[in-house]
């Protein structure tokens, strides 16, 4: 696996797209907007807005449920399988820099706590600095029941055949309350992004349907083709419209049933209605 390697944590059965969860955040507080009222911040962050009479910083369910497991990577040479014999990955080999979007980083401005604020969270553990990129990544909610977030990047080392990475994990994030599971994923990135087969399948399926419909339309055009510039259909349509307008132009005209004594007889419509009891071509108008 060639560098860079991307280290993700994944949580299953955690639905970050729940409405009450998504809206429980105050970007006025996170951006340190001057003049933001305490009442507005408390309303936006409800129910995770305060604890023990102090405003939580940062407040809201998203910030207070941050993934707080600690992951340390150890690089092991070929044939080595014990943590003590492996080297701790630091610097560019285990970097948290560059894992968040710049547009998200620009929204967060850290500041010192005030006397009426606390960083002891709603779920009873200390919260991190809001400019920490691991926190910034967490603050963009997932869209389903599987939450996968980028945690670190190995920008230089990579892995050769036989080499491995051992993880020392501090298990702090509780998933028992929602019967969830956790795992760590190490992945690479190709020219067209990471492994995300769903969007590729959707795009290919849609393209195949479009090609199939194009073939059907092509066959219909070849079978029932009309000469270029042929106005016969348009002329017939205009003629029919004129006939309809002749009958509807005079509001006092009435339609009458026509009976023919000879089935071969026909009545030519010339733009006027026949009078009652008038006989034409052997037919009687009733």
PDB file of C-alpha atoms in Angstrom:
ATOM      1  CA  UNK A   1       0.000   0.000   0.000  1.00  0.00           C
ATOM      2  CA  UNK A   2       1.608   3.199  -1.165  1.00  0.00           C
ATOM      3  CA  UNK A   3       1.464   6.387   0.876  1.00  0.00           C
ATOM      4  CA  UNK A   4      -0.606   8.291   1.712  1.00  0.00           C
ATOM      5  CA  UNK A   5      -2.621   5.934   3.905  1.00  0.00           C
ATOM      6  CA  UNK A   6      -5.899   7.179   5.365  1.00  0.00           C
ATOM      7  CA  UNK A   7      -6.982   5.990   8.814  1.00  0.00           C
ATOM      8  CA  UNK A   8     -10.735   6.113   9.499  1.00  0.00           C
ATOM      9  CA  UNK A   9     -12.839   5.196  12.508  1.00  0.00           C
ATOM     10  CA  UNK A  10     -16.237   3.700  11.759  1.00  0.00           C
ATOM     11  CA  UNK A  11     -19.299   3.499  14.014  1.00  0.00           C
ATOM     12  CA  UNK A  12     -22.288   1.374  13.026  1.00  0.00           C
ATOM     13  CA  UNK A  13     -25.892   1.936  14.133  1.00  0.00           C
ATOM     14  CA  UNK A  14     -25.270   5.588  14.963  1.00  0.00           C
ATOM     15  CA  UNK A  15     -27.718   7.818  13.086  1.00  0.00           C
ATOM     16  CA  UNK A  16     -26.263  11.321  12.951  1.00  0.00           C
ATOM     17  CA  UNK A  17     -28.969  12.449  10.512  1.00  0.00           C
ATOM     18  CA  UNK A  18     -31.713  12.526  13.175  1.00  0.00           C
ATOM     19  CA  UNK A  19     -33.408  15.937  13.064  1.00  0.00           C
ATOM     20  CA  UNK A  20     -33.064  16.715  16.779  1.00  0.00           C
ATOM     21  CA  UNK A  21     -29.384  15.764  16.651  1.00  0.00           C
ATOM     22  CA  UNK A  22     -28.497  17.730  13.507  1.00  0.00           C
ATOM     23  CA  UNK A  23     -30.071  20.991  14.644  1.00  0.00           C
ATOM     24  CA  UNK A  24     -28.506  20.892  18.146  1.00  0.00           C
ATOM     25  CA  UNK A  25     -25.503  23.135  17.412  1.00  0.00           C
ATOM     26  CA  UNK A  26     -24.681  26.836  17.675  1.00  0.00           C
ATOM     27  CA  UNK A  27     -22.351  28.110  14.970  1.00  0.00           C
ATOM     28  CA  UNK A  28     -22.540  31.575  16.535  1.00  0.00           C
ATOM     29  CA  UNK A  29     -20.747  30.095  19.550  1.00  0.00           C
ATOM     30  CA  UNK A  30     -18.301  28.033  17.470  1.00  0.00           C
ATOM     31  CA  UNK A  31     -17.436  31.005  15.252  1.00  0.00           C
ATOM     32  CA  UNK A  32     -17.222  33.352  18.251  1.00  0.00           C
ATOM     33  CA  UNK A  33     -19.707  35.775  16.717  1.00  0.00           C
ATOM     34  CA  UNK A  34     -19.674  39.024  18.688  1.00  0.00           C
ATOM     35  CA  UNK A  35     -23.035  39.986  20.143  1.00  0.00           C
ATOM     36  CA  UNK A  36     -24.506  36.470  20.020  1.00  0.00           C
ATOM     37  CA  UNK A  37     -27.101  36.262  22.795  1.00  0.00           C
ATOM     38  CA  UNK A  38     -26.922  33.553  25.449  1.00  0.00           C
ATOM     39  CA  UNK A  39     -30.625  32.816  25.053  1.00  0.00           C
ATOM     40  CA  UNK A  40     -30.176  32.128  21.327  1.00  0.00           C
ATOM     41  CA  UNK A  41     -27.185  29.846  21.968  1.00  0.00           C
ATOM     42  CA  UNK A  42     -29.110  27.905  24.629  1.00  0.00           C
ATOM     43  CA  UNK A  43     -32.101  27.540  22.311  1.00  0.00           C
ATOM     44  CA  UNK A  44     -29.986  26.286  19.384  1.00  0.00           C
ATOM     45  CA  UNK A  45     -28.007  23.813  21.518  1.00  0.00           C
ATOM     46  CA  UNK A  46     -30.935  22.383  23.468  1.00  0.00           C
ATOM     47  CA  UNK A  47     -30.915  19.964  25.246  1.00  0.00           C
ATOM     48  CA  UNK A  48     -27.082  19.934  25.536  1.00  0.00           C
ATOM     49  CA  UNK A  49     -26.699  23.635  26.324  1.00  0.00           C
ATOM     50  CA  UNK A  50     -25.691  23.755  29.992  1.00  0.00           C
ATOM     51  CA  UNK A  51     -24.611  21.664  32.942  1.00  0.00           C
ATOM     52  CA  UNK A  52     -24.485  22.595  36.626  1.00  0.00           C
ATOM     53  CA  UNK A  53     -25.688  26.101  35.788  1.00  0.00           C
ATOM     54  CA  UNK A  54     -22.889  26.825  33.321  1.00  0.00           C
ATOM     55  CA  UNK A  55     -23.008  27.055  29.527  1.00  0.00           C
ATOM     56  CA  UNK A  56     -21.244  24.173  27.834  1.00  0.00           C
ATOM     57  CA  UNK A  57     -18.502  25.204  25.407  1.00  0.00           C
ATOM     58  CA  UNK A  58     -18.892  23.879  22.780  1.00  0.00           C
ATOM     59  CA  UNK A  59     -22.592  23.174  23.267  1.00  0.00           C
ATOM     60  CA  UNK A  60     -25.022  20.987  21.333  1.00  0.00           C
ATOM     61  CA  UNK A  61     -25.552  17.256  20.889  1.00  0.00           C
ATOM     62  CA  UNK A  62     -23.126  16.969  17.966  1.00  0.00           C
ATOM     63  CA  UNK A  63     -20.196  18.539  19.804  1.00  0.00           C
ATOM     64  CA  UNK A  64     -20.955  16.745  23.077  1.00  0.00           C
ATOM     65  CA  UNK A  65     -21.150  13.293  21.503  1.00  0.00           C
ATOM     66  CA  UNK A  66     -17.762  13.557  19.800  1.00  0.00           C
ATOM     67  CA  UNK A  67     -15.834  10.357  19.176  1.00  0.00           C
ATOM     68  CA  UNK A  68     -13.217  10.393  21.932  1.00  0.00           C
ATOM     69  CA  UNK A  69     -11.340   7.119  21.500  1.00  0.00           C
ATOM     70  CA  UNK A  70      -7.587   7.655  21.142  1.00  0.00           C
ATOM     71  CA  UNK A  71      -5.761   5.868  18.325  1.00  0.00           C
ATOM     72  CA  UNK A  72      -1.966   5.485  18.215  1.00  0.00           C
ATOM     73  CA  UNK A  73      -0.328   3.777  15.280  1.00  0.00           C
ATOM     74  CA  UNK A  74       2.820   1.652  15.533  1.00  0.00           C
ATOM     75  CA  UNK A  75       4.777   0.656  12.436  1.00  0.00           C
ATOM     76  CA  UNK A  76       6.031  -2.932  12.462  1.00  0.00           C
ATOM     77  CA  UNK A  77       8.710  -4.338  10.159  1.00  0.00           C
ATOM     78  CA  UNK A  78       8.184  -7.636   8.394  1.00  0.00           C
ATOM     79  CA  UNK A  79       8.063 -10.526  10.887  1.00  0.00           C
ATOM     80  CA  UNK A  80       7.492  -8.291  13.921  1.00  0.00           C
ATOM     81  CA  UNK A  81       4.156  -8.622  15.739  1.00  0.00           C
ATOM     82  CA  UNK A  82       4.635  -7.171  19.233  1.00  0.00           C
ATOM     83  CA  UNK A  83       3.893  -3.556  20.108  1.00  0.00           C
ATOM     84  CA  UNK A  84       7.189  -3.186  22.013  1.00  0.00           C
ATOM     85  CA  UNK A  85       9.182  -4.065  18.880  1.00  0.00           C
ATOM     86  CA  UNK A  86       7.331  -1.572  16.648  1.00  0.00           C
ATOM     87  CA  UNK A  87       7.960   2.159  16.293  1.00  0.00           C
ATOM     88  CA  UNK A  88       5.407   4.802  17.201  1.00  0.00           C
ATOM     89  CA  UNK A  89       4.107   6.646  14.116  1.00  0.00           C
ATOM     90  CA  UNK A  90       4.402  10.414  14.566  1.00  0.00           C
ATOM     91  CA  UNK A  91       4.669  13.561  12.480  1.00  0.00           C
ATOM     92  CA  UNK A  92       3.762  13.082   8.819  1.00  0.00           C
ATOM     93  CA  UNK A  93       3.468   9.343   9.408  1.00  0.00           C
ATOM     94  CA  UNK A  94       0.463   9.904  11.701  1.00  0.00           C
ATOM     95  CA  UNK A  95      -0.838  13.394  11.044  1.00  0.00           C
ATOM     96  CA  UNK A  96      -4.133  15.044  11.966  1.00  0.00           C
ATOM     97  CA  UNK A  97      -3.327  18.024   9.746  1.00  0.00           C
ATOM     98  CA  UNK A  98      -5.265  18.253   6.487  1.00  0.00           C
ATOM     99  CA  UNK A  99      -8.056  15.843   7.436  1.00  0.00           C
ATOM    100  CA  UNK A 100     -10.751  18.563   7.613  1.00  0.00           C
ATOM    101  CA  UNK A 101     -12.170  20.723   4.830  1.00  0.00           C
ATOM    102  CA  UNK A 102     -10.850  24.279   4.754  1.00  0.00           C
ATOM    103  CA  UNK A 103     -14.414  25.631   4.541  1.00  0.00           C
ATOM    104  CA  UNK A 104     -15.183  23.862   7.826  1.00  0.00           C
ATOM    105  CA  UNK A 105     -11.980  25.056   9.511  1.00  0.00           C
ATOM    106  CA  UNK A 106     -12.865  28.660   8.677  1.00  0.00           C
ATOM    107  CA  UNK A 107     -16.089  28.377  10.705  1.00  0.00           C
ATOM    108  CA  UNK A 108     -14.368  27.518  14.008  1.00  0.00           C
ATOM    109  CA  UNK A 109     -12.612  30.105  16.152  1.00  0.00           C
ATOM    110  CA  UNK A 110     -11.392  28.944  19.552  1.00  0.00           C
ATOM    111  CA  UNK A 111     -11.325  31.294  22.543  1.00  0.00           C
ATOM    112  CA  UNK A 112     -10.688  30.990  26.296  1.00  0.00           C
ATOM    113  CA  UNK A 113     -13.542  29.892  28.532  1.00  0.00           C
ATOM    114  CA  UNK A 114     -15.425  32.587  30.415  1.00  0.00           C
ATOM    115  CA  UNK A 115     -16.372  32.320  34.089  1.00  0.00           C
ATOM    116  CA  UNK A 116     -19.894  31.112  33.302  1.00  0.00           C
ATOM    117  CA  UNK A 117     -18.773  28.428  30.797  1.00  0.00           C
ATOM    118  CA  UNK A 118     -17.430  24.893  31.159  1.00  0.00           C
ATOM    119  CA  UNK A 119     -15.835  22.343  28.857  1.00  0.00           C
ATOM    120  CA  UNK A 120     -17.247  19.460  30.879  1.00  0.00           C
ATOM    121  CA  UNK A 121     -19.726  17.996  28.415  1.00  0.00           C
ATOM    122  CA  UNK A 122     -23.362  16.963  28.553  1.00  0.00           C
ATOM    123  CA  UNK A 123     -22.340  13.277  28.553  1.00  0.00           C
ATOM    124  CA  UNK A 124     -19.871  13.824  31.386  1.00  0.00           C
ATOM    125  CA  UNK A 125     -16.474  13.919  29.753  1.00  0.00           C
ATOM    126  CA  UNK A 126     -14.151  16.785  28.891  1.00  0.00           C
ATOM    127  CA  UNK A 127     -14.506  18.306  25.434  1.00  0.00           C
ATOM    128  CA  UNK A 128     -11.644  19.021  23.058  1.00  0.00           C
ATOM    129  CA  UNK A 129     -10.385  22.247  21.511  1.00  0.00           C
ATOM    130  CA  UNK A 130     -12.809  23.218  18.732  1.00  0.00           C
ATOM    131  CA  UNK A 131      -9.973  23.951  16.281  1.00  0.00           C
ATOM    132  CA  UNK A 132      -8.721  20.364  16.577  1.00  0.00           C
ATOM    133  CA  UNK A 133      -9.247  18.897  13.113  1.00  0.00           C
ATOM    134  CA  UNK A 134     -10.549  15.603  14.512  1.00  0.00           C
ATOM    135  CA  UNK A 135     -13.319  17.630  16.193  1.00  0.00           C
ATOM    136  CA  UNK A 136     -13.965  19.669  13.030  1.00  0.00           C
ATOM    137  CA  UNK A 137     -14.396  16.469  10.993  1.00  0.00           C
ATOM    138  CA  UNK A 138     -16.833  15.115  13.600  1.00  0.00           C
ATOM    139  CA  UNK A 139     -18.963  18.270  13.395  1.00  0.00           C
ATOM    140  CA  UNK A 140     -20.046  17.411   9.842  1.00  0.00           C
ATOM    141  CA  UNK A 141     -22.787  14.807  10.532  1.00  0.00           C
ATOM    142  CA  UNK A 142     -23.017  11.564   8.576  1.00  0.00           C
ATOM    143  CA  UNK A 143     -26.032  10.808   6.400  1.00  0.00           C
ATOM    144  CA  UNK A 144     -26.902   7.279   7.489  1.00  0.00           C
ATOM    145  CA  UNK A 145     -26.541   4.559  10.075  1.00  0.00           C
ATOM    146  CA  UNK A 146     -22.804   4.092   9.448  1.00  0.00           C
ATOM    147  CA  UNK A 147     -20.524   6.951  10.541  1.00  0.00           C
ATOM    148  CA  UNK A 148     -17.055   6.878   8.965  1.00  0.00           C
ATOM    149  CA  UNK A 149     -14.709   9.774   9.730  1.00  0.00           C
ATOM    150  CA  UNK A 150     -11.104  10.455   8.789  1.00  0.00           C
ATOM    151  CA  UNK A 151      -8.838  10.350  11.867  1.00  0.00           C
ATOM    152  CA  UNK A 152      -5.237  10.528  10.627  1.00  0.00           C
ATOM    153  CA  UNK A 153      -3.070  10.347   7.497  1.00  0.00           C
ATOM    154  CA  UNK A 154       0.203   8.517   6.931  1.00  0.00           C
ATOM    155  CA  UNK A 155       1.612  10.916   4.349  1.00  0.00           C
ATOM    156  CA  UNK A 156       5.002   9.314   3.687  1.00  0.00           C
ATOM    157  CA  UNK A 157       5.655   5.787   4.911  1.00  0.00           C
ATOM    158  CA  UNK A 158       3.047   3.447   3.431  1.00  0.00           C
ATOM    159  CA  UNK A 159       3.265  -0.340   3.760  1.00  0.00           C
ATOM    160  CA  UNK A 160       5.372  -2.890   1.928  1.00  0.00           C
ATOM    161  CA  UNK A 161       4.667  -6.616   1.759  1.00  0.00           C
ATOM    162  CA  UNK A 162       4.969  -8.184   5.227  1.00  0.00           C
ATOM    163  CA  UNK A 163       4.858  -4.846   7.079  1.00  0.00           C
ATOM    164  CA  UNK A 164       1.959  -3.946   9.337  1.00  0.00           C
ATOM    165  CA  UNK A 165       0.460  -1.263  11.552  1.00  0.00           C
ATOM    166  CA  UNK A 166      -0.551  -2.072  15.109  1.00  0.00           C
ATOM    167  CA  UNK A 167      -3.021   0.175  16.896  1.00  0.00           C
ATOM    168  CA  UNK A 168      -3.048   1.128  20.560  1.00  0.00           C
ATOM    169  CA  UNK A 169      -6.657   2.165  21.208  1.00  0.00           C
ATOM    170  CA  UNK A 170      -7.964   4.030  24.239  1.00  0.00           C
ATOM    171  CA  UNK A 171     -11.556   2.774  24.474  1.00  0.00           C
ATOM    172  CA  UNK A 172     -13.576   5.788  25.653  1.00  0.00           C
ATOM    173  CA  UNK A 173     -16.487   6.100  23.217  1.00  0.00           C
ATOM    174  CA  UNK A 174     -19.442   4.051  24.497  1.00  0.00           C
ATOM    175  CA  UNK A 175     -21.562   2.322  21.830  1.00  0.00           C
ATOM    176  CA  UNK A 176     -23.416  -0.066  24.157  1.00  0.00           C
ATOM    177  CA  UNK A 177     -26.296   2.383  24.681  1.00  0.00           C
ATOM    178  CA  UNK A 178     -27.369   2.063  21.023  1.00  0.00           C
ATOM    179  CA  UNK A 179     -26.044  -1.484  20.364  1.00  0.00           C
ATOM    180  CA  UNK A 180     -23.411  -0.138  18.010  1.00  0.00           C
ATOM    181  CA  UNK A 181     -20.033  -1.412  16.902  1.00  0.00           C
ATOM    182  CA  UNK A 182     -16.694   0.288  16.221  1.00  0.00           C
ATOM    183  CA  UNK A 183     -13.819  -0.483  13.909  1.00  0.00           C
ATOM    184  CA  UNK A 184     -10.782   1.159  12.332  1.00  0.00           C
ATOM    185  CA  UNK A 185     -10.290   1.203   8.560  1.00  0.00           C
ATOM    186  CA  UNK A 186      -6.978   1.852   6.792  1.00  0.00           C
ATOM    187  CA  UNK A 187      -7.422   2.754   3.146  1.00  0.00           C
ATOM    188  CA  UNK A 188      -5.712   4.315   0.163  1.00  0.00           C
ATOM    189  CA  UNK A 189      -7.022   6.866  -2.318  1.00  0.00           C
ATOM    190  CA  UNK A 190      -7.091   6.413  -6.092  1.00  0.00           C
ATOM    191  CA  UNK A 191      -7.375   9.117  -8.763  1.00  0.00           C
ATOM    192  CA  UNK A 192     -11.182   8.961  -8.541  1.00  0.00           C
ATOM    193  CA  UNK A 193     -11.424   9.014  -4.729  1.00  0.00           C
ATOM    194  CA  UNK A 194     -11.803   6.409  -2.033  1.00  0.00           C
ATOM    195  CA  UNK A 195     -13.806   3.230  -2.001  1.00  0.00           C
ATOM    196  CA  UNK A 196     -17.464   4.236  -2.393  1.00  0.00           C
ATOM    197  CA  UNK A 197     -19.174   1.687  -4.688  1.00  0.00           C
ATOM    198  CA  UNK A 198     -22.731   2.961  -4.148  1.00  0.00           C
ATOM    199  CA  UNK A 199     -22.374   6.143  -6.221  1.00  0.00           C
ATOM    200  CA  UNK A 200     -20.542   4.241  -8.956  1.00  0.00           C
ATOM    201  CA  UNK A 201     -23.294   1.631  -9.145  1.00  0.00           C
ATOM    202  CA  UNK A 202     -25.972   4.337  -9.332  1.00  0.00           C
ATOM    203  CA  UNK A 203     -24.129   6.222 -12.086  1.00  0.00           C
ATOM    204  CA  UNK A 204     -23.508   3.088 -14.175  1.00  0.00           C
ATOM    205  CA  UNK A 205     -27.114   1.914 -13.761  1.00  0.00           C
ATOM    206  CA  UNK A 206     -28.479   5.293 -14.807  1.00  0.00           C
ATOM    207  CA  UNK A 207     -26.157   5.361 -17.822  1.00  0.00           C
ATOM    208  CA  UNK A 208     -27.253   1.849 -18.877  1.00  0.00           C
ATOM    209  CA  UNK A 209     -30.925   2.856 -18.674  1.00  0.00           C
ATOM    210  CA  UNK A 210     -30.247   5.954 -20.800  1.00  0.00           C
ATOM    211  CA  UNK A 211     -28.462   3.883 -23.461  1.00  0.00           C
ATOM    212  CA  UNK A 212     -31.356   1.377 -23.532  1.00  0.00           C
ATOM    213  CA  UNK A 213     -33.927   4.168 -23.979  1.00  0.00           C
ATOM    214  CA  UNK A 214     -31.787   5.761 -26.720  1.00  0.00           C
ATOM    215  CA  UNK A 215     -31.789   2.461 -28.634  1.00  0.00           C
ATOM    216  CA  UNK A 216     -35.586   2.151 -28.299  1.00  0.00           C
ATOM    217  CA  UNK A 217     -36.126   5.719 -29.542  1.00  0.00           C
ATOM    218  CA  UNK A 218     -33.740   5.124 -32.449  1.00  0.00           C
ATOM    219  CA  UNK A 219     -35.679   2.024 -33.532  1.00  0.00           C
ATOM    220  CA  UNK A 220     -38.983   3.904 -33.291  1.00  0.00           C
ATOM    221  CA  UNK A 221     -37.624   6.746 -35.414  1.00  0.00           C
ATOM    222  CA  UNK A 222     -36.296   4.316 -38.039  1.00  0.00           C
ATOM    223  CA  UNK A 223     -39.543   2.338 -38.160  1.00  0.00           C
ATOM    224  CA  UNK A 224     -41.996   5.248 -38.160  1.00  0.00           C
ATOM    225  CA  UNK A 225     -39.832   7.877 -39.752  1.00  0.00           C
ATOM    226  CA  UNK A 226     -41.214  11.019 -41.388  1.00  0.00           C
ATOM    227  CA  UNK A 227     -39.584  12.798 -44.280  1.00  0.00           C
ATOM    228  CA  UNK A 228     -37.656  15.885 -43.247  1.00  0.00           C
ATOM    229  CA  UNK A 229     -39.767  18.988 -43.825  1.00  0.00           C
ATOM    230  CA  UNK A 230     -43.000  16.992 -44.279  1.00  0.00           C
ATOM    231  CA  UNK A 231     -45.856  19.261 -43.112  1.00  0.00           C
ATOM    232  CA  UNK A 232     -48.721  16.896 -43.869  1.00  0.00           C
ATOM    233  CA  UNK A 233     -49.325  16.041 -40.233  1.00  0.00           C
ATOM    234  CA  UNK A 234     -49.228  19.720 -39.248  1.00  0.00           C
ATOM    235  CA  UNK A 235     -51.592  20.583 -42.150  1.00  0.00           C
ATOM    236  CA  UNK A 236     -54.123  17.936 -41.041  1.00  0.00           C
ATOM    237  CA  UNK A 237     -53.947  19.186 -37.488  1.00  0.00           C
ATOM    238  CA  UNK A 238     -54.566  22.808 -38.592  1.00  0.00           C
ATOM    239  CA  UNK A 239     -57.504  21.693 -40.783  1.00  0.00           C
ATOM    240  CA  UNK A 240     -59.099  19.822 -37.880  1.00  0.00           C
ATOM    241  CA  UNK A 241     -58.646  22.815 -35.601  1.00  0.00           C
ATOM    242  CA  UNK A 242     -60.355  25.064 -38.188  1.00  0.00           C
ATOM    243  CA  UNK A 243     -63.302  22.687 -38.387  1.00  0.00           C
ATOM    244  CA  UNK A 244     -63.676  22.706 -34.634  1.00  0.00           C
ATOM    245  CA  UNK A 245     -63.532  26.488 -34.518  1.00  0.00           C
ATOM    246  CA  UNK A 246     -66.286  26.745 -37.182  1.00  0.00           C
ATOM    247  CA  UNK A 247     -68.651  24.739 -35.028  1.00  0.00           C
ATOM    248  CA  UNK A 248     -67.774  26.548 -31.809  1.00  0.00           C
ATOM    249  CA  UNK A 249     -67.752  30.099 -33.280  1.00  0.00           C
ATOM    250  CA  UNK A 250     -71.581  30.429 -33.251  1.00  0.00           C
ATOM    251  CA  UNK A 251     -72.844  29.809 -29.735  1.00  0.00           C
ATOM    252  CA  UNK A 252     -76.483  29.150 -30.762  1.00  0.00           C
ATOM    253  CA  UNK A 253     -75.635  26.170 -32.984  1.00  0.00           C
ATOM    254  CA  UNK A 254     -76.760  22.766 -31.788  1.00  0.00           C
ATOM    255  CA  UNK A 255     -75.468  19.306 -32.674  1.00  0.00           C
ATOM    256  CA  UNK A 256     -77.986  16.833 -34.095  1.00  0.00           C
ATOM    257  CA  UNK A 257     -77.930  13.097 -34.523  1.00  0.00           C
ATOM    258  CA  UNK A 258     -77.736  11.925 -38.140  1.00  0.00           C
ATOM    259  CA  UNK A 259     -79.336   8.676 -39.311  1.00  0.00           C
ATOM    260  CA  UNK A 260     -78.707   7.256 -42.783  1.00  0.00           C
ATOM    261  CA  UNK A 261     -81.081   4.968 -44.654  1.00  0.00           C
ATOM    262  CA  UNK A 262     -78.184   3.672 -46.712  1.00  0.00           C
ATOM    263  CA  UNK A 263     -74.970   2.719 -44.867  1.00  0.00           C
ATOM    264  CA  UNK A 264     -72.943   3.835 -47.875  1.00  0.00           C
ATOM    265  CA  UNK A 265     -74.319   7.349 -47.733  1.00  0.00           C
ATOM    266  CA  UNK A 266     -72.206   9.988 -46.077  1.00  0.00           C
ATOM    267  CA  UNK A 267     -72.692  13.538 -44.910  1.00  0.00           C
ATOM    268  CA  UNK A 268     -70.121  16.123 -45.902  1.00  0.00           C
ATOM    269  CA  UNK A 269     -69.563  18.802 -43.327  1.00  0.00           C
ATOM    270  CA  UNK A 270     -69.440  22.186 -45.065  1.00  0.00           C
ATOM    271  CA  UNK A 271     -69.325  24.452 -42.062  1.00  0.00           C
ATOM    272  CA  UNK A 272     -73.079  24.855 -41.466  1.00  0.00           C
ATOM    273  CA  UNK A 273     -75.521  22.819 -39.407  1.00  0.00           C
ATOM    274  CA  UNK A 274     -78.493  21.185 -41.140  1.00  0.00           C
ATOM    275  CA  UNK A 275     -81.937  22.243 -40.058  1.00  0.00           C
ATOM    276  CA  UNK A 276     -84.091  19.701 -38.209  1.00  0.00           C
ATOM    277  CA  UNK A 277     -86.039  17.304 -40.473  1.00  0.00           C
ATOM    278  CA  UNK A 278     -83.895  18.231 -43.485  1.00  0.00           C
ATOM    279  CA  UNK A 279     -83.106  15.268 -45.759  1.00  0.00           C
ATOM    280  CA  UNK A 280     -79.732  15.048 -47.475  1.00  0.00           C
ATOM    281  CA  UNK A 281     -78.418  12.177 -49.592  1.00  0.00           C
ATOM    282  CA  UNK A 282     -81.238   9.901 -48.491  1.00  0.00           C
ATOM    283  CA  UNK A 283     -80.565  10.540 -44.811  1.00  0.00           C
ATOM    284  CA  UNK A 284     -82.965  11.997 -42.325  1.00  0.00           C
ATOM    285  CA  UNK A 285     -81.769  14.563 -39.795  1.00  0.00           C
ATOM    286  CA  UNK A 286     -83.594  14.243 -36.484  1.00  0.00           C
TER     287      UNK A 286
END
